[in-house]
Coordinates of C-alpha atoms in Angstrom, one line a residue:
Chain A
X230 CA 303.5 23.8 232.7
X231 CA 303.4 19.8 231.9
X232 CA 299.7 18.6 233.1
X233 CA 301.0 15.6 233.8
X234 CA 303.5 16.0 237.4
X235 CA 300.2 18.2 238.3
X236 CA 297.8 15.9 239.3
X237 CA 295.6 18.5 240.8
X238 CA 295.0 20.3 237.4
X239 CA 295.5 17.1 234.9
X240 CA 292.1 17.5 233.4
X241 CA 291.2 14.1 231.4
X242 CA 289.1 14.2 228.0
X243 CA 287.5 11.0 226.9
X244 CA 285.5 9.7 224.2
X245 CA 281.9 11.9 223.5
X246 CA 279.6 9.7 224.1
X247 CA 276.2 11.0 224.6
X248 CA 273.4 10.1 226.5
X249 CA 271.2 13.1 226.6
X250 CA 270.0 15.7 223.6
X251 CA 271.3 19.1 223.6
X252 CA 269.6 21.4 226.1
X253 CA 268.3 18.0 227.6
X254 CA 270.4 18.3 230.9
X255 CA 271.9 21.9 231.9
X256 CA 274.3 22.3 234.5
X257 CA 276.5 24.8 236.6
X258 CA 280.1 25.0 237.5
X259 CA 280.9 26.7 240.9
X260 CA 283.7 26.4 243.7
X261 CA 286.6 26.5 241.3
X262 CA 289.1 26.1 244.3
X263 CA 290.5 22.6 243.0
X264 CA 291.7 22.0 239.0
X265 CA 289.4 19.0 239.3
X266 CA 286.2 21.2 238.0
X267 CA 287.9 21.0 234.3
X268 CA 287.7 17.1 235.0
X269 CA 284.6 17.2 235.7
X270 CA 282.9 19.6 233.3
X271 CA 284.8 17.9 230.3
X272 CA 283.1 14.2 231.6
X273 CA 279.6 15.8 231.9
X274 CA 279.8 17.6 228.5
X275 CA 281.2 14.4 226.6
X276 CA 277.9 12.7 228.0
X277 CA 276.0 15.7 226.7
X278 CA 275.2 18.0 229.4
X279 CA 274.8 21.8 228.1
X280 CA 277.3 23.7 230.8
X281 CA 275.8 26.9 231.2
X282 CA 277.0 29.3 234.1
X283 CA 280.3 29.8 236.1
X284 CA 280.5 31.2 239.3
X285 CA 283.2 31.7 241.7
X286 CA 284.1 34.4 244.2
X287 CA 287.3 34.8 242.5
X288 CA 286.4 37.0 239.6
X289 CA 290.1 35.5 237.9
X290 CA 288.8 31.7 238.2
X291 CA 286.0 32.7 236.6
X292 CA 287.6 34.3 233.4
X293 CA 290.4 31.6 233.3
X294 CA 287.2 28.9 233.2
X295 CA 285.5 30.6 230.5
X296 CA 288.7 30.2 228.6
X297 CA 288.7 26.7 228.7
X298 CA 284.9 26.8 227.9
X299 CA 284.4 29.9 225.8
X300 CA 280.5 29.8 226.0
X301 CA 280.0 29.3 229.3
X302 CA 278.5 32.5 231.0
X303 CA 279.8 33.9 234.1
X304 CA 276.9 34.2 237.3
X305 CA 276.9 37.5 239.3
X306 CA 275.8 35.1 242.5
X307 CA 276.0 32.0 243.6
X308 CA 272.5 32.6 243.4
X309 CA 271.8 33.0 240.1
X310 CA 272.6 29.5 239.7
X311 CA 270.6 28.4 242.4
X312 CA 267.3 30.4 241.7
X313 CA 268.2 29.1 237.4
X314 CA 265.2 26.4 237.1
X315 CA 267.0 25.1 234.0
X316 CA 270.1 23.9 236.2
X317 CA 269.5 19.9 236.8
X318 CA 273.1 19.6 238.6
X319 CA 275.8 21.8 239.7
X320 CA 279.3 20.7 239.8
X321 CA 281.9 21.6 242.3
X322 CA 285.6 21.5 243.8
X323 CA 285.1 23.7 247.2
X324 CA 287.4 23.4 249.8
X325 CA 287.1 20.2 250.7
X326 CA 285.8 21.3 254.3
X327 CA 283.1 23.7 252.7
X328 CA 281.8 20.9 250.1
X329 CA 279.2 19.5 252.3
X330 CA 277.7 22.9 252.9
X331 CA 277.6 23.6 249.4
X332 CA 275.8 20.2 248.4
X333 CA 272.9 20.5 251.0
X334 CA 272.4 24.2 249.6
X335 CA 272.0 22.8 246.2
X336 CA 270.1 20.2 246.9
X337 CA 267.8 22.2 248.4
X338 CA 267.2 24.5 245.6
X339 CA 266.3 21.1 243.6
X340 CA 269.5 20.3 242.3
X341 CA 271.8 17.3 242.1
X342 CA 275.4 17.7 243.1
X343 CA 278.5 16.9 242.1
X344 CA 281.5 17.7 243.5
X345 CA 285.2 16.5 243.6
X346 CA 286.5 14.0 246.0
X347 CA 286.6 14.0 249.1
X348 CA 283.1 14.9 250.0
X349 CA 283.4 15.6 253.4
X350 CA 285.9 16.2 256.1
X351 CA 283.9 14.7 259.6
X352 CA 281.1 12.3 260.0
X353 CA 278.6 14.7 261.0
X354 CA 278.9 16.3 257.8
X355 CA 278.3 13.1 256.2
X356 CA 274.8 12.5 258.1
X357 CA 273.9 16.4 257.8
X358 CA 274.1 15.3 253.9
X359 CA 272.6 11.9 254.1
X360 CA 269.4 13.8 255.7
X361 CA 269.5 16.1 252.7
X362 CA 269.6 13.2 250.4
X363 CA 266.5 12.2 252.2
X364 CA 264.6 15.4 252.4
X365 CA 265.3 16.7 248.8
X366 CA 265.1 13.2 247.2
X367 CA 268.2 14.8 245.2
X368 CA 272.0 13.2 244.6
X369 CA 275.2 13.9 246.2
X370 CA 277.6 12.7 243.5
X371 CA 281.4 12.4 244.1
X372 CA 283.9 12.6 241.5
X373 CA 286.3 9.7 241.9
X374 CA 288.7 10.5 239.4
X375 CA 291.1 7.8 240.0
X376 CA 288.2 5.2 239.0
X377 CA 285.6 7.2 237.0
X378 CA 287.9 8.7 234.5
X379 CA 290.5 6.0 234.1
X380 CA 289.4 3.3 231.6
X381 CA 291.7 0.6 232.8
X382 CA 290.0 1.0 236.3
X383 CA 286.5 1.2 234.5
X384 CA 287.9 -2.2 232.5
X385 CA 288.7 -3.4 235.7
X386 CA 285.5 -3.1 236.8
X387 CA 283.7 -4.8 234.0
X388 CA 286.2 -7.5 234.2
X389 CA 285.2 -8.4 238.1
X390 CA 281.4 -7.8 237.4
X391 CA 282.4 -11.1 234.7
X392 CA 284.0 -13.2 237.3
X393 CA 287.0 -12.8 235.2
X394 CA 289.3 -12.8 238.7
X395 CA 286.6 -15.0 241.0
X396 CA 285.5 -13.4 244.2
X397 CA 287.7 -10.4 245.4
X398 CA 289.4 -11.1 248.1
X399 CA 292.0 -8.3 249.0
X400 CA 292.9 -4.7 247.4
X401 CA 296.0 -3.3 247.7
X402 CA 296.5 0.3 246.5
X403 CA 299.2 3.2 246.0
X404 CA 298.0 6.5 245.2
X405 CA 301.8 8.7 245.6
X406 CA 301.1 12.4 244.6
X407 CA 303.4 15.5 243.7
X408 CA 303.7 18.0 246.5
X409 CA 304.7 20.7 244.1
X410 CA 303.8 22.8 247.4
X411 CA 304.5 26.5 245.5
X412 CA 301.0 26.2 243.4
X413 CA 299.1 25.2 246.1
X414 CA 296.4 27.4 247.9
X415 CA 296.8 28.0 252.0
X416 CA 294.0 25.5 252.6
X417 CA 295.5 22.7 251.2
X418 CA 298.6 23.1 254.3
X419 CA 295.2 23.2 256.8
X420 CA 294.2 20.2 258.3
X421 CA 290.9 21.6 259.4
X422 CA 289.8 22.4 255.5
X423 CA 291.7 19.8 253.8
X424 CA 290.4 16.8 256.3
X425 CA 293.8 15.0 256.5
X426 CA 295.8 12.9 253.8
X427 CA 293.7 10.1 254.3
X428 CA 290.1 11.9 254.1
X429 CA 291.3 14.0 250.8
X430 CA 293.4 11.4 248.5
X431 CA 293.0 8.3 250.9
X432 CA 289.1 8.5 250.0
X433 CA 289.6 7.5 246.0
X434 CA 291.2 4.4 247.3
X435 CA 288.3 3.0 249.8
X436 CA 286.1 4.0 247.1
X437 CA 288.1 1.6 244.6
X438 CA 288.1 -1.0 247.6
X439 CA 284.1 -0.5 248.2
X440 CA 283.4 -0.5 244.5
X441 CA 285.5 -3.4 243.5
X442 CA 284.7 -6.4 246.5
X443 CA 281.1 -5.2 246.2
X444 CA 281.3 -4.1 249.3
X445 CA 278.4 -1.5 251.3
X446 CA 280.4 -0.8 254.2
X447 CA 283.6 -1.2 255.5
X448 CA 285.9 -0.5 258.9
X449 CA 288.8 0.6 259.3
X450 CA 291.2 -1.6 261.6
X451 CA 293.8 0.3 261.8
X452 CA 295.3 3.8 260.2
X453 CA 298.3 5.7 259.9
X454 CA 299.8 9.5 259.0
X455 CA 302.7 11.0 259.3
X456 CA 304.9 14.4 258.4
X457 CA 307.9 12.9 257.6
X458 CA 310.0 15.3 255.9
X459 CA 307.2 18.7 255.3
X460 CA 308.3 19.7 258.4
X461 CA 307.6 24.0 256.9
X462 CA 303.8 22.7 256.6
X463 CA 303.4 20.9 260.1
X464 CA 299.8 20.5 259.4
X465 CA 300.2 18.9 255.8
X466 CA 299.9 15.2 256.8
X467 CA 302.5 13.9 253.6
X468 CA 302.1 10.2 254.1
X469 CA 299.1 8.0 255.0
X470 CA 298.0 4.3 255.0
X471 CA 295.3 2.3 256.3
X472 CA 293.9 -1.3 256.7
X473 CA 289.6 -2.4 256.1
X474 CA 287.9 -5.2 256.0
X475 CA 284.6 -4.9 254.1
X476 CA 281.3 -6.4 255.5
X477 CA 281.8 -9.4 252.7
X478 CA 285.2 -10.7 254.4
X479 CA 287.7 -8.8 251.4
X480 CA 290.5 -6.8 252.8
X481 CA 292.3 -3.9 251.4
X482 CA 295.4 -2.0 252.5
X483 CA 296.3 1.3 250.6
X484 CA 299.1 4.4 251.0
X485 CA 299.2 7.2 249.9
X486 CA 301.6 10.0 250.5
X487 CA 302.9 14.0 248.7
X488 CA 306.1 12.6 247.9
X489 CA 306.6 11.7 244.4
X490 CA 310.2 12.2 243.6
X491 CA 311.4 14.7 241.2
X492 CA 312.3 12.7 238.0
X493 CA 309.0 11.1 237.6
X494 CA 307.4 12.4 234.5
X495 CA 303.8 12.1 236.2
X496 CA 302.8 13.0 239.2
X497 CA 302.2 9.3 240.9
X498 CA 303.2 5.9 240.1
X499 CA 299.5 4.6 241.5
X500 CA 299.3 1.1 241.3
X501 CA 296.5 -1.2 242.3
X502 CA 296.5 -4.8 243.5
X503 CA 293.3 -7.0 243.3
X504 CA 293.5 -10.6 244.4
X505 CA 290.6 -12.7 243.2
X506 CA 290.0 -16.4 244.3
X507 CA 290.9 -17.2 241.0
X508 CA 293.3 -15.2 239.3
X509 CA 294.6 -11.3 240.5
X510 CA 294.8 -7.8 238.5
X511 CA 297.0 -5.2 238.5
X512 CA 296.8 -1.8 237.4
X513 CA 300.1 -0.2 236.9
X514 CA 300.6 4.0 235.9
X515 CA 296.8 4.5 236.3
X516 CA 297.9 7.8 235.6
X517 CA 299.0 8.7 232.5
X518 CA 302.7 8.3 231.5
X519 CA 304.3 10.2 229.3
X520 CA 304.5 8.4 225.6
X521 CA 302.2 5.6 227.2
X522 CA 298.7 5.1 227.5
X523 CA 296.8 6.0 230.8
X524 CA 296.6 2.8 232.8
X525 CA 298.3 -0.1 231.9
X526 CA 296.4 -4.1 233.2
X527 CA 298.0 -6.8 233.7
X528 CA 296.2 -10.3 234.7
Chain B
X205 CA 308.3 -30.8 238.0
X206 CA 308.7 -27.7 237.0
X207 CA 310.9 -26.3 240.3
X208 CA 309.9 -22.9 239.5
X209 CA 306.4 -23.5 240.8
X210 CA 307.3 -24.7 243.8
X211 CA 309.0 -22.0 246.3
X212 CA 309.4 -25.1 248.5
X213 CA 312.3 -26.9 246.9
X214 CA 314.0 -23.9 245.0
X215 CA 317.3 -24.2 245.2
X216 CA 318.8 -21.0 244.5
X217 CA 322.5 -21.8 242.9
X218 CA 324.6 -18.6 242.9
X219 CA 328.2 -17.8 241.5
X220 CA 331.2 -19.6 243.7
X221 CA 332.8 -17.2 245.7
X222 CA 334.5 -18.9 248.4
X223 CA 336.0 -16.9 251.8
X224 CA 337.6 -20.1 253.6
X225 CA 340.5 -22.8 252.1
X226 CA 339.4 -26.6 251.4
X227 CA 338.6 -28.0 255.2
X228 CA 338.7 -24.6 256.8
X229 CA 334.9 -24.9 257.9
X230 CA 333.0 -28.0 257.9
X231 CA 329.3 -28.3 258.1
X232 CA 326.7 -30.9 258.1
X233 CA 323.0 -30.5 257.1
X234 CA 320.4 -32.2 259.4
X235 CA 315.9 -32.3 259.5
X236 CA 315.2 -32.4 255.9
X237 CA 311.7 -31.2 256.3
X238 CA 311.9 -28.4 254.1
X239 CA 313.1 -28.0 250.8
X240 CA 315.0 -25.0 251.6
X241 CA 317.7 -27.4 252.7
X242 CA 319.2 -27.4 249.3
X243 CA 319.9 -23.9 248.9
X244 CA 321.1 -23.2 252.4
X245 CA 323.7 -25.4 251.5
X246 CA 324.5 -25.1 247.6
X247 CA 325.2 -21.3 249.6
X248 CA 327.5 -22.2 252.1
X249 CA 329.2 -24.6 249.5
X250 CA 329.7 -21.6 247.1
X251 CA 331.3 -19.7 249.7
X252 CA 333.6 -22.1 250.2
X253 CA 332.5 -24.4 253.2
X254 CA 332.4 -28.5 253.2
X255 CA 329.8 -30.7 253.6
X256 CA 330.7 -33.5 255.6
X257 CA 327.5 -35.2 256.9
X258 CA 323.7 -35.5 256.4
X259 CA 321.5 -36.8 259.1
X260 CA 317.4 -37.4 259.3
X261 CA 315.6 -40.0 260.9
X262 CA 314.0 -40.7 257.5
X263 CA 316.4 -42.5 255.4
X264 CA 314.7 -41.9 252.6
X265 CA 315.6 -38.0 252.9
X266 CA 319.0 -38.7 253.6
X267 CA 319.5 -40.7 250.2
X268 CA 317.9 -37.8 248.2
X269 CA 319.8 -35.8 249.8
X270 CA 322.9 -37.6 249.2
X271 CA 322.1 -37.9 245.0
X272 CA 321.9 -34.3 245.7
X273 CA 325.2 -34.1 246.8
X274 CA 327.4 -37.6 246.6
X275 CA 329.9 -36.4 248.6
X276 CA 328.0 -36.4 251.6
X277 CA 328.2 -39.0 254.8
X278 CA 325.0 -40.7 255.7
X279 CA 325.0 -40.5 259.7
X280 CA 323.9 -42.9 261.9
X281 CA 322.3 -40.4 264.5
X282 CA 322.4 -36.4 265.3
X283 CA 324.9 -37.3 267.5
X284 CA 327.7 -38.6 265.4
X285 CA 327.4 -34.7 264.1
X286 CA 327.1 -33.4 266.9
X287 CA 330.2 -34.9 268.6
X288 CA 332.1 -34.3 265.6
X289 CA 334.8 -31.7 266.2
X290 CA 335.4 -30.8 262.9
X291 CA 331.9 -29.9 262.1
X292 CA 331.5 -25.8 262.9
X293 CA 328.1 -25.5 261.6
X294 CA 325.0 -27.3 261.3
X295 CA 322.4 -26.2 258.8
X296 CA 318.7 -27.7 259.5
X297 CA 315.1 -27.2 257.8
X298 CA 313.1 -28.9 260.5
X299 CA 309.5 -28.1 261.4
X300 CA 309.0 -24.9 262.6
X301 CA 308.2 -25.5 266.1
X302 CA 311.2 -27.8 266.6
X303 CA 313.6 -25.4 265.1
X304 CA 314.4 -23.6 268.3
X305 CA 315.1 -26.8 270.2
X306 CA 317.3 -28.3 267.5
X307 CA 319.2 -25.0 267.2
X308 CA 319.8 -25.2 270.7
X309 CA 320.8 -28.3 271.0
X310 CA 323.5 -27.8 268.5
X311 CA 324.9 -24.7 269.8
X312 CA 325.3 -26.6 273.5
X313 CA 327.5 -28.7 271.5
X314 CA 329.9 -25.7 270.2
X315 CA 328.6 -25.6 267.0
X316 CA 326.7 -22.5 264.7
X317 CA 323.4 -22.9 264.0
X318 CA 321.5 -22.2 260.6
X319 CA 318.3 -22.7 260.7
X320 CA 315.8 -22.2 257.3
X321 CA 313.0 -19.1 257.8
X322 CA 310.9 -19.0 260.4
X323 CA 313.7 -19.7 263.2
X324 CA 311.0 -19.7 265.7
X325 CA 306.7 -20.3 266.3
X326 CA 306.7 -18.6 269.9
X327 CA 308.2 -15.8 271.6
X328 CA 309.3 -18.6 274.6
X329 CA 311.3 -19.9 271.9
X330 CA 312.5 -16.8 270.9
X331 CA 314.0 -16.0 274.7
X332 CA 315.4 -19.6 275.0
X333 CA 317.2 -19.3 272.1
X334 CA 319.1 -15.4 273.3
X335 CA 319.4 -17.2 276.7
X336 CA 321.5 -20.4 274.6
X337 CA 323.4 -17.6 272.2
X338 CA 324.5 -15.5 275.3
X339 CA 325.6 -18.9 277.2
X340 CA 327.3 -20.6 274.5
X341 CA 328.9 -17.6 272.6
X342 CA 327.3 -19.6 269.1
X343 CA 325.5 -18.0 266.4
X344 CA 321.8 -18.6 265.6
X345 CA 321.3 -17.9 262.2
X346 CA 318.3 -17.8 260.1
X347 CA 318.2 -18.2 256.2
X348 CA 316.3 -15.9 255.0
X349 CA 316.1 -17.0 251.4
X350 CA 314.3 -14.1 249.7
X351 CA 316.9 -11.1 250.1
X352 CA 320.1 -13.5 250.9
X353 CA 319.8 -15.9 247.8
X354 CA 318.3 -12.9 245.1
X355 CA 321.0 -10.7 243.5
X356 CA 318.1 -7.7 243.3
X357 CA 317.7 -7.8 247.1
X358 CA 321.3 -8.0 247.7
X359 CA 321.6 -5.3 245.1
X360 CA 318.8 -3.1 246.7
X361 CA 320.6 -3.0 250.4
X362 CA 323.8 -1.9 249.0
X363 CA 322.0 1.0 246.8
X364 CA 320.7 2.1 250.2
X365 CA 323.7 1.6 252.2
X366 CA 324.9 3.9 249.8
X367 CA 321.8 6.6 250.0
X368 CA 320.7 6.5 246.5
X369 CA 317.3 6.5 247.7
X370 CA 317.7 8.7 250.9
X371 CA 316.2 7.0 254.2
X372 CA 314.0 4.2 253.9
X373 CA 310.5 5.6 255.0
X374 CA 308.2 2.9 254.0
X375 CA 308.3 -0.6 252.8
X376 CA 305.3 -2.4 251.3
X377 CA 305.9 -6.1 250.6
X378 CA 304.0 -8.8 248.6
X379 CA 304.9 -12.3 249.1
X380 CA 302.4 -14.9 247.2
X381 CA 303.4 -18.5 247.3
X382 CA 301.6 -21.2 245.3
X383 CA 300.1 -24.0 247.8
X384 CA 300.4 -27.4 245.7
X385 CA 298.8 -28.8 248.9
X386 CA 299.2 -32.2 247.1
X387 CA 303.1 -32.0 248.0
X388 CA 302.9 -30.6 251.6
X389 CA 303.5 -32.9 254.5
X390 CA 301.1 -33.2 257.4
X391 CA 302.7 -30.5 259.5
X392 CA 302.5 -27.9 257.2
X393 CA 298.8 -27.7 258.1
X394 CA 298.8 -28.1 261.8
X395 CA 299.3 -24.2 262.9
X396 CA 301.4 -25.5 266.3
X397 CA 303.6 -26.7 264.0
X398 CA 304.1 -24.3 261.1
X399 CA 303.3 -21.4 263.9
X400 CA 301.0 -19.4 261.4
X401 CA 301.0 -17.9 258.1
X402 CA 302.8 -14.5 259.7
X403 CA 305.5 -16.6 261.1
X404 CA 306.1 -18.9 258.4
X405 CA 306.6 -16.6 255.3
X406 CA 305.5 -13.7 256.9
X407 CA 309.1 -13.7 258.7
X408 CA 310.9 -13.3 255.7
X409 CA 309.2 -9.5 254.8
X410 CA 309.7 -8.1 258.6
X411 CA 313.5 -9.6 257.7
X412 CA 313.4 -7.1 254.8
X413 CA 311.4 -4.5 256.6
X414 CA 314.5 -4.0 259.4
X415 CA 317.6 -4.6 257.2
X416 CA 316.7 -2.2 254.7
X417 CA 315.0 0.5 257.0
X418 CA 318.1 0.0 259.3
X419 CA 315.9 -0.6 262.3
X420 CA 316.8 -2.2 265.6
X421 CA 313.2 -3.2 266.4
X422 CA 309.7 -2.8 265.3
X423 CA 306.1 -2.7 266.5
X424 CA 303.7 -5.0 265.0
X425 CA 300.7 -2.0 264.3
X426 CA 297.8 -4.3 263.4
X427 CA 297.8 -7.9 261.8
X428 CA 295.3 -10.0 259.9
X429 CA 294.8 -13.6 259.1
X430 CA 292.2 -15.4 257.4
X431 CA 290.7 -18.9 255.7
X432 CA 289.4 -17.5 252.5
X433 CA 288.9 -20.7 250.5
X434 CA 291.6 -23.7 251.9
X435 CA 288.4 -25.1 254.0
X436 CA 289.5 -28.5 253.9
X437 CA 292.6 -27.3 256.1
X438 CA 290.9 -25.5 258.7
X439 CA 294.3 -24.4 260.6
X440 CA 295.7 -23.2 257.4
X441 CA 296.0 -19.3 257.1
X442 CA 295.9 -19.0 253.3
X443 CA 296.1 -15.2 254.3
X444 CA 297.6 -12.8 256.0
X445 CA 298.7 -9.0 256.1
X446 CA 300.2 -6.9 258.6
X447 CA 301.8 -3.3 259.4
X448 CA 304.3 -1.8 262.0
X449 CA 306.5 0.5 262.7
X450 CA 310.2 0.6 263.5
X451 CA 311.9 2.3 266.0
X452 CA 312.8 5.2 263.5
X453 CA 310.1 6.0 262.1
X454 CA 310.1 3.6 259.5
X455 CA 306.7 1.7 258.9
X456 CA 306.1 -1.6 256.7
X457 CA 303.1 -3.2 254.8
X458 CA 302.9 -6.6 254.0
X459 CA 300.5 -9.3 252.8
X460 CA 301.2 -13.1 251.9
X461 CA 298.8 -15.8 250.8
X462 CA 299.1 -18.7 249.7
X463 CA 296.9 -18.5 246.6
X464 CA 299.1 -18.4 243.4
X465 CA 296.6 -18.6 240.4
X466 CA 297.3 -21.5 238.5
X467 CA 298.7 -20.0 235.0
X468 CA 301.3 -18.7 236.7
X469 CA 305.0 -19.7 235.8
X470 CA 306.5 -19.1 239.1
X471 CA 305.1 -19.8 242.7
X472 CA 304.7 -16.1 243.2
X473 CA 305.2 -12.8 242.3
X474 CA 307.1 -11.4 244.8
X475 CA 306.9 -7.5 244.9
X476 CA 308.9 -5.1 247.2
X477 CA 308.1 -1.3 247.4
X478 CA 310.9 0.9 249.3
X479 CA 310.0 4.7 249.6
X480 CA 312.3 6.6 250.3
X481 CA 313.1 10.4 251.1
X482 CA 314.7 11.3 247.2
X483 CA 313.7 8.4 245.9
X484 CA 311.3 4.5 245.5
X485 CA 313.0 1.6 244.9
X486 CA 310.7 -1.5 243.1
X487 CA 311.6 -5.0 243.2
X488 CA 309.3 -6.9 241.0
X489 CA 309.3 -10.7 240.1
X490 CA 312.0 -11.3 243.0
X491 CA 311.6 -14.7 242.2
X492 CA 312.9 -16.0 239.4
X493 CA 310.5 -15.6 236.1
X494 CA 310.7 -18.4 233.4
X495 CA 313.0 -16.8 230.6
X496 CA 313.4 -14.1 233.3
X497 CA 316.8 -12.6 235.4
X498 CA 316.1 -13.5 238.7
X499 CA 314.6 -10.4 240.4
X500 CA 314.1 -6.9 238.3
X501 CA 314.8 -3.4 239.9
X502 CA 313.3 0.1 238.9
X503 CA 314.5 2.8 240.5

């Protein structure tokens, strides 16, 4: 299999840097139903955290996990984790539709969350969580990839916070995926538990937009999503786009869409457009390329 | 001046290539408000047609114009052109809002019309203008300088007349221009006149939007404008964006500014974005680059 045209099981590995002692900060790995977990456990154990349970439902997740992570140790229960006082945070890739669910039970039993992107899949689930946040005093932590674990798009951030570009004025992003529709699980082709193109990869770019124009909240003017050519999956939606305008005055447009064509040797071209007053950024192949470096900037 | 910077007076100079014999179609060139005057007729030149006259009420234009070309007869009024029998064709670059009425006028007189981008500020216009075409069997035209007068552009439609990309599905375009506000006449910031930032360069990306996507007619979705930072022109949009959808399917992203960052060697760099069904298409830098081929292409 080449990692790279499978974006939903490209599992990055960065620098260790750490920012805790050993057996300082202990987490848990559950919901294994997206390749982003290995993502995620690999950035929280470069930064130090002790990963020590697995649990799935799926007994086969579970022993393909702890051969990535030999010491990990595999739960009977969801519960074990839970009722494990040692846990600080558990980190999760549910289906996207059960992820909220999952949070407020964690956060419940003390812990932080952290699951993939997208968190949710409708607004009530958002303000079921927000009330959690509130009543727990815990964290509901989403795992933007795109921006988290790319370091142009970290660069890119540093960059703005220096004024390097002047105010941010407009974001324009493309986040084009592989389809590769044979290795994907039933719920990813229901709209229902996989919240629509824009909800699951649409949500990495308005957190890029949000992030990057400094932005608290945004609306969306106007939104777009189409089957074009999935027509076997009528529920996958395979192209998306939409249109903000952030509560500073900056703009952003973005697409995305399951359509990256065959010869491509990753599995998106994602590009991003930032227009400054001053000067404008681009970030070109976020992903990685083969024989090039992940991310490429330009200003 | 470095002509690169300023999209205004580019005059595109292609390869001769001429269809018609010596005298065979005779043209004259009137309303020298825009620089694109140049390259509309350097074109028609190349292909083989004569300039016989030059008129504006500003001498001053005329005699540039006629350094320019030497060849050229200074008129004494529109009308000497216009009651010439010879002349088949008169190109013009006169304010926006007056292009309609010129264009008009000049087919009444039996003549074709070529009119620089935008060839209209208001739908009125617009109808007048089919009402003129229908009554005097002439030709309106409209150059369209960004996929007429760039070999990629030209290029790109014939690789998709040919389906090496399948059918066009999407089409984001980017069209940056630099202001040099210091070289802009009064009109060019009086929105009546220059009809709005979606109108004036905006045209030229719904242009590319049908012709490549094969569309008859499109929906304008949603459209923005704004004033981020040219406050001392108050009816200049130094912004603007917009999305629609043709009548197959088709849908387009665009955004245009006018806010070039300084450094930059040309007055923008133009991007164009065609997804397709096997394949994406990228035209990057479709202006020309110093030390640059005019317009690159990745397939």
């Amino acid at each position: 299999m080449n990692r790279n045209k499978e974006g939903m099981n490209y599992a990055p590995k960065g620098v260790v840097n750490k920012v805790v002692e050993q057996g300082e900060f202990v987490f848990a790995a559950t919901a294994l139903d997206h390749g982003h977990i290995y993502g995620m456990c690999n950035g929280l154990m470069e930064a130090g955290a002790d990963l020590k349970w697995v649990y799935d439902g799926d007994h086969k997740k579970c022993e393909a996990f702890k051969q990535q992570y030999p010491h990990v140790r595999i739960a009977d229960s969801l519960d074990d984790i839970l009722q494990d006082k040692e846990v600080k945070l558990v980190a999760a890739a549910a289906i996207p539709s059960k992820r909220c669910e999952l949070g407020i039970l964690v956060m419940e039993h003390g812990k932080d969350y952290f699951t993939d992107k997208t968190p949710f899949t409708t607004l009530e689930q958002l303000e079921l969580a927000k009330k959690a946040v509130l009543e727990t005093g815990k964290k509901y932590m989403v795992y933007y990839s795109e921006r988290l674990h790319v370091e142009s798009a970290v660069f890119a951030g540093q960059l703005i916070d220096q004024g390097a570009i002047g105010r941010v004025l407009q974001v324009t992003g493309f986040g084009p995926h592989r389809l590769q529709a044979e290795n994907r699980p039933e719920w990813f082709f229901q709209k229902e538990q996989y919240g629509g193109i824009l909800c699951d990869i649409g949500s990495h770019q308005i957190e890029q937009f949000l992030y990057y124009t400094g932005c608290q909240e945004a609306k969306v003017l106007h939104s777009k999503v189409a089957n074009y050519y999935a027509k076997e999956y009528p529920e996958l939606e395979d192209y998306g786009d939409a249109t903000l305008v952030g509560d500073n005055g900056a703009t952003q447009f973005f697409r995305v869409d399951w359509h990256t064509p065959n010869g491509l040797s990753t599995w998106g071209d994602g590009r991003l457009f930032l227009i400054g007053t001053n000067e404008r950024l681009k970030l070109e192949s976020m992903w990685m390329l083969q024989g090039m470096k992940r991310g490429t900037m330009f200003i």
